Amino acid sequence: MKKSKKQTKVLFVSSEVYPYAKSGGLADVSFGLPKAMLGAFDVSIIMPLYGSIDIKRFKIRHVEVFDIFLGAKKYKVELLSTTYESLKCYFVGSKIITDKKSLYGTPQSGYKDNDLRFGLFCKAVVAFAQSKNYDLLHLNDWQSALCALFIKEDATLKIQTLFTIHNLAYQGIFEKESLEKLGLKNEYFHMDALEFYGGISFMKAGIAYSDAVTTVSPNYAKEILTQEFGCGLEGFLSKHENKLTGILNGVDLFHFAPKTDTALLQNYDATSYDKKVENKKAYLQERNFENEQLPLFIFIGRFTWQKGVDLLIEALQELSQMKLNIAILGEGESKYHKQIKVQTAKAKNMDICFGYDEVLSHKMYASADFLLMPSLFEPCGLNQLISMSYGVIPLVSSVGGLKDSVHSLNDYDKSMACGNNLGYGFSFDKNEPNALIKTIQEALILYEDKKRFKEINMHNMSCDFSWDASAKVYTSLYKSLLEQIV
Ligand code: ADP
């Protein structure tokens, strides 16, 4: 009998994965992308076992226990696993990881021992990958970056590494003393290695020691080489530019498709766009909005500087006087919670929900007419892709992946757009005064032109923002890396 060729084994390493633990888009990507790669490779995911993960609900089972050394200190590690929608996920449990409920700490500051928590996670991942003969590790952000260094340290390991930067603003920066705690040689305290302004940066390990580096949109790949967006790493990244590419994220249509979304009162798609209004009516009534005829603008996201929350707050006073409704869902820095509360307290056309609520977010996408995304920088952004799939026109600042994925309505022409796969919306220059208000005014004019408004939404909804296109590019990248194994 002919022996079948062993399928290449890929381990997708991430600090957050939907549906187990999520703080933002990384969790969506860490489920959607590996799922899209399943046909081509034998892919599994591995993540830390935080105290907040519901072991019973996800039927997470014990696999094995082993010891890991960081420096002279021994840590007991428990490996667990489960399968969700055909995708196997492993969990790394150890007291310092599992005794905390939050993933990284509070919005104000990370846990003090995050160097050890994620250092231990990476060391355990490499030990596991070695014992199970993985061929390639796909690492994501600073929390998994040290895997690349641990692999390079052991010349006997034949494992390729791909490091994806989802957000350069979070780098995992720690004191120099962390090197010793992690059992890493002092020679890494060098500007070409981990040293970063007197401390050490985990992100630099991913960039320096991985075989290839990607980021989540072609435009962000260019931006991070500049001082404005490079977060102090632009020079370092330029040195490694030959292995850096940008691949736009996709959306997991199994979870984000208005046709099948179980959170919605009324399902719909491009061909039944008119049914969408049923969701809007129900949502506006549920949230006690006074005037159901007005267009609904939504903002969903982390309350942090990056997302342009200051621009939004600045505009709220004026927006409370305009003929529109606004719904905001998010959580984050407490100063923003307070400011938003104050600004919206008396407004009759605004609804604010503080917290993380997956179901509510789906209802909001299904009810809204416009999405506000005034980000100061945005590596890719998922909200604009989700919104276009749900028939919501995005208003975005022209940065990062937003520039790659939201095309100007000035260029929209029905006959030209017919059959193309470009999503259309409004984009503005974040540095221009009053840009957000001006763009909202343009959106209100568009809303009055019901025929064009519907036509654009139907076009956006018929575009394919799934993972398929990105998965093809990642597949060739994986293959070219695997060819380098000697
Ligand atoms: P981030 O920078 O936070 O990763 P992305 O645009 O890449 O931003 O992804 C955000 C994802 O998180 C989207 O799926 C969005 O709908 C979801 N999201 C953000 N905040 C909330 C919230 N408070 N409740 C529910 N979903 C949220």
GROMACS .gro file of C-alpha atoms in nm, residues 13-17 20-21 45-53 60 78 80 89-94 97-98 102-104 117-118 120-122 125 143-144:
model
   38
   13VAL     CA    1   0.040   3.031   1.920
   14SER     CA    2  -0.172   3.309   2.064
   15SER     CA    3  -0.245   3.475   2.399
   16GLU     CA    4  -0.617   3.501   2.319
   17VAL     CA    5  -0.845   3.284   2.111
   20TYR     CA    6  -1.214   3.091   2.521
   21ALA     CA    7  -1.068   3.434   2.603
   45ILE     CA    8  -0.387   2.627   1.841
   46ILE     CA    9  -0.214   2.676   2.176
   47MET     CA   10  -0.289   2.946   2.434
   48PRO     CA   11  -0.246   3.015   2.808
   49LEU     CA   12  -0.504   2.874   3.049
   50TYR     CA   13  -0.627   3.187   3.229
   51GLY     CA   14  -0.836   3.152   3.544
   52SER     CA   15  -1.136   3.299   3.362
   53ILE     CA   16  -1.157   3.020   3.101
   60ILE     CA   17  -1.127   2.112   2.840
   78GLU     CA   18  -0.023   2.121   3.291
   80LEU     CA   19  -0.491   2.051   2.849
   89CYS     CA   20  -0.685   2.394   2.100
   90TYR     CA   21  -0.418   2.322   2.363
   91PHE     CA   22  -0.390   2.517   2.686
   92VAL     CA   23  -0.080   2.582   2.895
   93GLY     CA   24  -0.169   2.591   3.263
   94SER     CA   25   0.068   2.685   3.544
   97ILE     CA   26  -0.082   3.196   3.456
   98THR     CA   27  -0.396   3.034   3.590
  102SER     CA   28  -0.767   3.872   3.352
  103LEU     CA   29  -0.552   3.806   3.045
  104TYR     CA   30  -0.290   4.077   3.086
  117ARG     CA   31   0.380   3.436   3.277
  118PHE     CA   32   0.442   3.470   2.903
  120LEU     CA   33   0.689   3.036   3.080
  121PHE     CA   34   0.409   3.006   2.824
  122CYS     CA   35   0.661   3.035   2.538
  125VAL     CA   36   0.500   2.586   2.386
  143GLN     CA   37   0.313   3.731   2.431
  144SER     CA   38   0.435   3.448   2.205
   0.00000   0.00000   0.00000
